[in-house]
Tab-separated table of C-alpha atoms in Angstrom:
chain	number	residue	atom	x	y	z
A	1	MET	CA	14.149	30.366	-8.225
A	2	THR	CA	17.405	32.257	-6.918
A	3	GLU	CA	19.075	30.840	-4.461
A	4	PRO	CA	18.811	31.653	-0.905
A	5	ARG	CA	21.961	32.577	0.622
A	6	ALA	CA	22.831	31.154	3.583
A	7	LEU	CA	26.107	31.570	5.570
A	8	ALA	CA	28.656	29.070	4.808
A	9	PRO	CA	30.562	27.034	7.746
A	10	ALA	CA	33.904	28.325	8.834
A	11	THR	CA	34.553	24.505	8.479
A	12	VAL	CA	34.369	24.629	4.729
A	13	SER	CA	37.123	26.421	3.164
A	14	ALA	CA	37.320	29.337	-0.187
A	15	HIS	CA	39.222	26.317	-2.171
A	16	ALA	CA	36.187	23.662	-1.307
A	17	ARG	CA	33.797	25.907	-2.808
A	18	GLU	CA	35.827	26.916	-5.643
A	19	ARG	CA	35.878	23.202	-6.634
A	20	ASP	CA	32.167	22.447	-6.202
A	21	ARG	CA	31.418	25.488	-8.120
A	22	VAL	CA	33.777	23.748	-10.722
A	23	SER	CA	32.571	20.720	-10.802
A	24	CYS	CA	28.961	21.015	-10.443
A	25	PRO	CA	28.622	25.084	-11.904
A	26	SER	CA	24.756	25.184	-11.114
A	27	VAL	CA	25.072	24.929	-6.964
A	28	PHE	CA	27.133	25.596	-4.506
A	29	ALA	CA	27.099	21.480	-3.861
A	30	SER	CA	28.614	21.117	-0.633
A	31	THR	CA	27.919	24.851	0.730
A	32	GLN	CA	24.634	26.010	-0.042
A	33	PRO	CA	22.030	23.056	1.605
A	34	GLY	CA	19.473	26.282	1.173
A	35	GLY	CA	16.164	25.531	2.605
A	36	ARG	CA	14.644	28.934	2.921
A	37	ARG	CA	10.913	29.132	1.541
A	38	MET	CA	9.295	31.293	-1.226
A	39	VAL	CA	6.152	31.520	-1.274
A	40	ARG	CA	3.903	33.354	-4.272
A	41	THR	CA	0.109	33.814	-5.061
A	42	LEU	CA	-1.134	34.352	-9.094
A	43	VAL	CA	-4.854	35.820	-9.098
A	44	GLY	CA	-6.589	36.208	-12.601
A	45	THR	CA	-5.613	36.986	-15.854
A	46	LYS	CA	-1.832	38.301	-14.338
A	47	GLY	CA	-1.600	35.931	-12.708
A	48	MET	CA	-1.878	32.889	-15.381
A	49	ALA	CA	0.548	34.971	-17.469
A	50	ALA	CA	3.107	34.878	-14.744
A	51	LEU	CA	2.825	31.742	-14.826
A	52	GLY	CA	3.402	31.711	-18.791
A	53	ALA	CA	0.331	29.911	-18.960
A	54	LYS	CA	-2.671	30.138	-20.957
A	55	PRO	CA	-7.332	29.454	-20.191
A	56	ALA	CA	-8.702	26.631	-21.788
A	57	ARG	CA	-11.712	29.023	-21.744
A	58	ARG	CA	-11.938	32.943	-21.047
A	59	ALA	CA	-13.856	32.202	-17.656
A	60	ASP	CA	-10.454	30.300	-16.853
A	61	ALA	CA	-8.104	33.328	-17.216
A	62	LEU	CA	-10.638	35.900	-15.062
A	63	ARG	CA	-11.170	32.926	-12.006
A	64	PHE	CA	-7.820	31.432	-12.161
A	65	LYS	CA	-6.068	31.052	-9.464
A	66	GLY	CA	-2.360	29.843	-7.951
A	67	ARG	CA	0.006	28.952	-5.724
A	68	VAL	CA	3.413	28.826	-5.458
A	69	VAL	CA	5.561	27.408	-2.043
A	70	CYS	CA	9.349	26.930	-3.355
A	71	ALA	CA	12.860	26.236	-2.003
A	72	ARG	CA	16.104	24.755	-2.221
A	73	TYR	CA	18.412	22.045	-0.635
A	74	GLY	CA	21.818	22.032	-2.397
A	75	PRO	CA	21.246	20.633	-6.183
A	76	ILE	CA	17.798	20.032	-5.701
A	77	ASP	CA	14.736	22.234	-5.617
A	78	ILE	CA	11.415	21.653	-4.546
A	79	GLY	CA	8.140	23.044	-4.856
A	80	LEU	CA	4.652	22.722	-4.753
A	81	THR	CA	1.485	24.194	-6.955
A	82	GLN	CA	-1.832	24.569	-6.326
A	83	PHE	CA	-3.922	25.764	-9.240
A	84	THR	CA	-6.742	25.910	-11.119
A	85	PRO	CA	-8.057	24.929	-14.629
A	86	HIS	CA	-5.007	26.123	-17.327
A	87	THR	CA	-2.637	24.632	-20.250
A	88	HIS	CA	1.209	25.771	-20.188
A	89	SER	CA	3.673	24.307	-22.516
A	90	THR	CA	7.256	24.226	-21.327
A	91	PRO	CA	9.643	25.203	-24.286
A	92	GLY	CA	12.097	22.645	-23.079
A	93	ASP	CA	14.145	25.987	-21.352
A	94	ASN	CA	15.094	23.918	-18.091
A	95	PHE	CA	11.812	25.141	-16.552
A	96	GLY	CA	13.379	28.608	-16.199
A	97	HIS	CA	16.466	27.380	-14.338
A	98	ASN	CA	20.175	28.770	-15.573
A	99	HIS	CA	21.239	25.332	-15.200
A	100	PRO	CA	20.440	21.664	-16.623
A	101	VAL	CA	17.303	20.494	-14.822
A	102	SER	CA	15.738	17.060	-14.559
A	103	ARG	CA	12.327	17.741	-12.828
A	104	LEU	CA	10.233	14.807	-10.875
A	105	SER	CA	6.724	15.812	-10.973
A	106	ILE	CA	4.009	14.137	-8.965
A	107	THR	CA	0.381	14.792	-8.237
A	108	LEU	CA	-0.814	15.238	-5.208
A	109	ASP	CA	-4.560	15.950	-6.328
A	110	GLY	CA	-6.872	16.290	-9.209
A	111	THR	CA	-6.167	15.279	-12.536
A	112	GLN	CA	-3.880	16.801	-15.720
A	113	THR	CA	-2.477	15.714	-18.943
A	114	VAL	CA	1.178	15.744	-19.666
A	115	THR	CA	2.137	15.481	-23.363
A	116	VAL	CA	5.479	14.763	-24.036
A	117	ASP	CA	7.254	13.854	-28.076
A	118	GLY	CA	3.579	13.608	-29.356
A	119	GLN	CA	2.282	11.017	-26.340
A	120	GLU	CA	-0.785	11.901	-23.644
A	121	TYR	CA	-0.549	10.547	-19.987
A	122	LEU	CA	-2.767	11.287	-17.274
A	123	MET	CA	-1.801	11.866	-14.377
A	124	THR	CA	-3.683	11.648	-11.036
A	125	PRO	CA	-2.452	11.321	-7.649
A	126	GLY	CA	0.507	9.366	-6.800
A	127	SER	CA	1.184	9.312	-10.305
A	128	GLY	CA	4.677	11.022	-11.582
A	129	PHE	CA	6.985	11.289	-14.543
A	130	LEU	CA	10.631	12.272	-14.803
A	131	LEU	CA	11.559	14.795	-17.533
A	132	PRO	CA	14.883	16.398	-19.152
A	133	GLY	CA	14.538	19.988	-18.784
A	134	ASP	CA	15.572	20.129	-22.259
A	135	MET	CA	12.409	18.264	-23.432
A	136	PRO	CA	9.389	20.054	-24.993
A	137	ALA	CA	5.785	19.459	-22.548
A	138	THR	CA	2.559	20.935	-22.345
A	139	PHE	CA	0.714	20.590	-19.399
A	140	HIS	CA	-2.936	20.677	-19.231
A	141	ALA	CA	-5.075	20.782	-16.189
A	142	SER	CA	-8.466	20.229	-16.045
A	143	THR	CA	-9.041	20.232	-13.088
A	144	VAL	CA	-8.677	22.034	-9.691
A	145	ALA	CA	-5.174	20.211	-9.539
A	146	ALA	CA	-2.191	20.059	-6.849
A	147	ARG	CA	1.551	18.804	-7.980
A	148	MET	CA	4.926	18.437	-6.845
A	149	HIS	CA	8.113	19.017	-8.592
A	150	ILE	CA	11.418	18.470	-7.473
A	151	ASP	CA	14.148	19.500	-9.904
A	152	ILE	CA	17.497	17.936	-9.433
A	153	ALA	CA	20.605	19.606	-10.864
A	154	ALA	CA	21.193	17.497	-13.875
A	155	ASP	CA	25.264	18.461	-13.899
A	156	HIS	CA	25.777	17.580	-10.226
A	157	PRO	CA	27.762	14.382	-9.889
A	158	GLY	CA	25.545	12.350	-7.446
A	159	PHE	CA	22.671	12.512	-9.494
A	160	MET	CA	24.658	13.137	-13.462
A	161	PRO	CA	24.808	8.736	-13.798
A	162	LEU	CA	21.417	8.353	-12.527
A	163	LEU	CA	19.824	10.741	-15.453
A	164	GLU	CA	21.803	9.281	-17.945
A	165	HIS	CA	20.031	6.322	-17.276
A	166	ALA	CA	16.825	6.713	-16.375
A	167	ARG	CA	16.335	10.153	-18.971
A	168	CYS	CA	12.497	10.078	-18.856
A	169	GLY	CA	10.245	8.087	-16.862
A	170	HIS	CA	6.643	7.097	-15.789
A	171	TRP	CA	4.993	5.526	-12.651
A	172	PRO	CA	1.256	4.976	-12.663
A	173	PRO	CA	-0.775	6.563	-9.710
A	174	LYS	CA	-0.241	5.743	-6.253
A	175	THR	CA	3.391	4.644	-6.338
A	176	PRO	CA	4.186	3.965	-2.550
A	177	LEU	CA	7.786	5.409	-3.616
A	178	LEU	CA	6.512	8.338	-4.746
A	179	LEU	CA	3.722	9.304	-2.212
A	180	ALA	CA	6.582	8.294	0.100
A	181	LEU	CA	8.688	11.136	-1.283
A	182	SER	CA	5.838	13.476	-1.814
A	183	ALA	CA	5.093	13.758	1.728
A	184	PHE	CA	8.207	14.266	2.517
A	185	VAL	CA	9.213	17.157	0.855
A	186	GLY	CA	5.558	18.617	2.076
A	187	SER	CA	6.859	18.580	5.078
A	188	LEU	CA	10.045	20.582	4.307
A	189	LEU	CA	7.424	22.895	2.421
A	190	GLN	CA	5.463	23.376	5.266
A	191	ARG	CA	8.425	24.091	8.238
A	192	ASN	CA	10.173	27.471	9.280
A	193	ASP	CA	13.027	27.468	8.672
A	194	SER	CA	14.736	30.237	11.090
A	195	THR	CA	15.928	28.554	13.969
A	196	GLN	CA	17.446	25.540	11.821
A	197	THR	CA	20.989	24.950	12.614
A	198	TRP	CA	23.571	23.982	9.659
A	199	ALA	CA	23.503	20.946	10.330
A	200	ASP	CA	20.030	20.265	10.524
A	201	ARG	CA	19.755	21.550	7.150
A	202	ALA	CA	22.304	19.394	5.741
A	203	SER	CA	20.763	16.709	7.171
A	204	ILE	CA	17.192	17.355	5.856
A	205	ARG	CA	19.393	17.630	2.744
A	206	SER	CA	21.206	14.132	2.653
A	207	THR	CA	17.608	12.358	3.274
A	208	LEU	CA	15.941	14.656	0.667
A	209	GLU	CA	18.840	13.450	-2.022
A	210	ALA	CA	19.147	9.654	-0.899
A	211	MET	CA	14.826	9.341	-1.809
A	212	VAL	CA	15.619	11.370	-4.880
A	213	CYS	CA	17.933	8.912	-5.978
A	214	ALA	CA	15.951	5.669	-4.760
A	215	THR	CA	12.891	7.095	-6.838
A	216	ILE	CA	15.083	8.057	-10.385
A	217	SER	CA	16.398	4.324	-10.631
A	218	THR	CA	12.539	3.069	-10.194
A	219	ALA	CA	11.622	5.093	-13.054
A	220	PRO	CA	9.640	3.071	-15.828
A	221	PRO	CA	10.546	4.418	-19.259
A	222	PHE	CA	9.091	6.251	-21.817
A	223	LEU	CA	8.241	3.628	-24.573
A	224	ASN	CA	8.076	4.737	-28.156
A	225	GLY	CA	5.944	4.082	-31.452
A	226	VAL	CA	4.768	0.216	-31.166
A	227	GLU	CA	6.672	-0.781	-27.896
A	228	GLN	CA	4.763	1.808	-26.361
A	229	VAL	CA	0.836	0.674	-27.893
A	230	LEU	CA	2.162	-2.974	-26.971
A	231	GLY	CA	2.723	-2.206	-23.633
A	232	HIS	CA	-0.208	-0.152	-22.728
A	233	ARG	CA	-2.239	-2.463	-24.114
A	234	GLN	CA	-0.602	-5.489	-21.896
A	235	GLN	CA	-0.977	-3.036	-19.213
A	236	ALA	CA	-4.791	-2.770	-19.822
A	237	LEU	CA	-5.166	-6.366	-20.091
A	238	GLN	CA	-4.142	-7.560	-17.039
A	239	TYR	CA	-5.849	-4.293	-15.499
A	240	ILE	CA	-8.989	-5.373	-16.935
A	241	ARG	CA	-8.965	-9.184	-15.874
A	242	THR	CA	-8.074	-8.279	-12.372
A	243	HIS	CA	-10.699	-5.633	-12.098
A	244	HIS	CA	-13.393	-6.646	-14.611
A	245	THR	CA	-15.574	-8.486	-11.708
A	246	ASP	CA	-16.560	-4.231	-10.878
A	247	PRO	CA	-19.341	-3.323	-12.318
A	248	SER	CA	-18.795	-0.032	-12.701
A	249	LEU	CA	-15.443	-0.524	-15.050
A	250	THR	CA	-15.523	1.132	-18.163
A	251	PRO	CA	-13.124	2.432	-20.461
A	252	ALA	CA	-12.298	5.520	-18.157
A	253	THR	CA	-11.993	3.831	-15.427
A	254	VAL	CA	-9.303	1.438	-16.947
A	255	ALA	CA	-7.737	4.588	-18.146
A	256	SER	CA	-7.427	6.854	-14.823
A	257	GLY	CA	-6.715	3.627	-12.925
A	258	LEU	CA	-3.069	3.074	-15.554
A	259	GLY	CA	-2.233	6.894	-15.565
A	260	MET	CA	-3.421	7.388	-19.351
A	261	SER	CA	-5.891	9.268	-21.085
A	262	VAL	CA	-8.761	7.323	-22.734
A	263	ARG	CA	-7.591	8.534	-26.062
A	264	THR	CA	-4.302	6.515	-25.470
A	265	LEU	CA	-6.053	3.406	-24.439
A	266	GLN	CA	-8.021	3.252	-27.168
A	267	ARG	CA	-5.361	3.981	-29.495
A	268	ALA	CA	-3.849	0.954	-28.144
A	269	PHE	CA	-6.804	-1.209	-29.446
A	270	ALA	CA	-6.775	0.437	-32.399
A	271	ASP	CA	-6.577	-3.011	-34.313
A	272	ASP	CA	-8.225	-5.146	-31.914
A	273	LYS	CA	-11.386	-5.661	-30.116
A	274	SER	CA	-12.057	-2.248	-28.573
A	275	VAL	CA	-12.102	-1.889	-25.064
A	276	SER	CA	-15.108	-2.388	-23.634
A	277	GLN	CA	-15.277	-5.670	-25.564
A	278	TRP	CA	-12.549	-7.085	-23.552
A	279	ILE	CA	-14.389	-6.208	-20.430
A	280	ALA	CA	-17.533	-8.495	-21.296
A	281	SER	CA	-15.551	-10.791	-22.836
A	282	PHE	CA	-13.407	-10.786	-19.464
A	283	ARG	CA	-16.580	-10.731	-17.488
A	284	LEU	CA	-18.020	-13.787	-19.947
A	285	GLU	CA	-15.396	-15.485	-19.176
A	286	SER	CA	-15.816	-16.171	-15.537
A	287	GLY	CA	-19.591	-16.086	-15.988
A	288	LEU	CA	-19.374	-19.323	-18.485
A	289	ALA	CA	-16.903	-21.021	-15.799
A	290	LEU	CA	-19.253	-20.833	-12.773
A	291	LEU	CA	-21.968	-21.987	-14.938
A	292	ARG	CA	-20.153	-24.964	-15.615
A	293	ASP	CA	-19.023	-25.684	-12.405
A	294	PRO	CA	-21.606	-27.630	-10.220
A	295	GLN	CA	-19.866	-26.385	-6.989
A	296	PHE	CA	-21.941	-23.282	-7.823
A	297	ALA	CA	-25.339	-25.344	-8.484
A	298	GLU	CA	-27.373	-23.436	-6.248
A	299	MET	CA	-25.971	-19.947	-7.070
A	300	THR	CA	-28.886	-18.008	-9.072
A	301	LEU	CA	-28.108	-15.985	-12.281
A	302	PRO	CA	-28.634	-12.895	-10.622
A	303	GLU	CA	-26.093	-13.775	-8.361
A	304	ILE	CA	-23.463	-14.742	-10.593
A	305	ALA	CA	-24.360	-11.972	-12.857
A	306	ALA	CA	-23.293	-9.545	-9.696
A	307	ARG	CA	-20.639	-11.844	-9.066
A	308	VAL	CA	-18.966	-11.532	-12.398
A	309	GLY	CA	-19.600	-7.763	-12.861
A	310	PHE	CA	-22.203	-7.902	-15.610
A	311	GLY	CA	-25.318	-6.228	-12.870
A	312	SER	CA	-27.947	-7.480	-14.667
A	313	THR	CA	-28.960	-10.759	-15.579
A	314	VAL	CA	-29.816	-9.451	-19.226
A	315	ALA	CA	-26.906	-8.662	-19.636
A	316	LEU	CA	-25.499	-11.979	-19.094
A	317	ARG	CA	-27.964	-14.035	-20.792
A	318	ARG	CA	-27.309	-11.979	-23.613
A	319	GLY	CA	-23.077	-12.751	-23.504
A	320	VAL	CA	-23.689	-16.531	-22.851
A	321	LEU	CA	-27.205	-16.646	-25.798
A	322	ALA	CA	-24.152	-15.100	-28.220
A	323	ALA	CA	-21.540	-16.904	-27.406
A	324	THR	CA	-23.185	-20.529	-27.147
A	325	GLY	CA	-26.420	-20.141	-28.959
A	326	LEU	CA	-27.768	-21.393	-25.622
A	327	PRO	CA	-29.488	-19.385	-22.298
A	328	PRO	CA	-27.347	-19.759	-19.453
A	329	SER	CA	-29.776	-22.210	-17.194
A	330	THR	CA	-29.416	-24.557	-20.626
A	331	TYR	CA	-26.240	-24.146	-20.713
A	332	ARG	CA	-25.726	-24.929	-16.958
A	333	GLU	CA	-28.100	-28.222	-17.287
A	334	ARG	CA	-25.907	-29.286	-19.859
A	335	HIS	CA	-22.317	-28.529	-18.912
A	336	VAL	CA	-23.213	-29.225	-14.310
A	337	GLY	CA	-25.681	-32.660	-15.857
A	338	ALA	CA	-22.404	-34.244	-17.478
A	339	ALA	CA	-19.931	-33.059	-14.884
A	340	LEU	CA	-22.065	-34.936	-12.194
A	341	HIS	CA	-22.458	-37.520	-14.540
A	342	ALA	CA	-19.074	-38.287	-14.859
A	343	ARG	CA	-18.474	-38.261	-10.457
A	344	ASP	CA	-20.915	-40.005	-10.287
A	345	THR	CA	-19.744	-42.310	-12.883
A	346	GLY	CA	-16.161	-42.056	-12.079
A	347	ALA	CA	-17.714	-42.777	-8.348
A	348	LEU	CA	-19.225	-46.564	-9.543
A	349	ALA	CA	-15.934	-47.495	-11.461
A	350	GLY	CA	-14.223	-47.102	-8.465
A	351	MET	CA	-16.468	-49.433	-6.328
A	352	TYR	CA	-15.528	-53.249	-5.534
A	353	LEU	CA	-18.335	-55.535	-7.174
A	354	PRO	CA	-17.134	-59.145	-6.500
A	355	PRO	CA	-17.901	-61.710	-8.981
A	356	ALA	CA	-20.840	-63.121	-10.702
A	357	HIS	CA	-19.809	-66.350	-9.749
A	358	ALA	CA	-18.543	-66.169	-6.679
A	359	GLU	CA	-19.979	-68.957	-4.121
A	360	ARG	CA	-22.282	-67.633	-1.424
A	361	SER	CA	-20.943	-67.417	1.977
């Protein structure tokens, strides 16, 4: 996107503008808050070609619709893109800019996958990634979707140290900081700046830069190789432990909840039990705990099955029988009976009984 023209304030000297040009070649850092919108509509095969995208199916190209809204605030370009299914690859050309950038992308609606360095990431609402402009990536949208991008001038002194420390990052879905940033950027892209004063635009830019810096500083790093597999497995097991009582939990919903593709999730468990087996294992663990607990002795087997996520007594019975060799009712009788006996025995042991030879009063 070309730099929007704006009149520099009289208080800023030509020397200051030249200094900014030298220290930050990408923008006039202190003299160009920008803020003017550019809206572009892309339709059909020509629109897809203009975006540099490819269709997964021929019909996707014929029915393609896209809308891009962009604006610039000093060293930050912001944009909102809404589109129908397509695949788009970036060759590491700084996303079309003539200066080095890092892109912070936030998914607002729909489902997309981003492939970076051979790893595939599932992007659902509220998830995001930080990617340097010189790193190739492939974006695939299988549904109607919308994403927000924030292109940050990587040569700007205010961002350079942060971007050197957090070169890449991937946030899971519904990250509060990303949701707040996307809401603010969305409000900027909706406003008409024809009546904005220079002071207004400078204030907006200052707020935007602060929010971007705060977000970059929290970027969860991309993991490589074995570390990435172990990290994905740990995240998945924690997610399953927390959500296993949901009867609708499947490998697909686990992957979606973690912001990764099913293939990436399955790869993390290639040398371990499958995701489905882990879900069943956590449900069985919870079910056995309820069957052993005297406090739940009155709870029916269908109620226990529903409470731990099995959904049916048949599934509960099958799991308990395979793990213990006993049907649920027998397993419960043995453990609850033993627990009640131990409790009663302990109560009797704690009672005071007078000696047999004690004299009668």
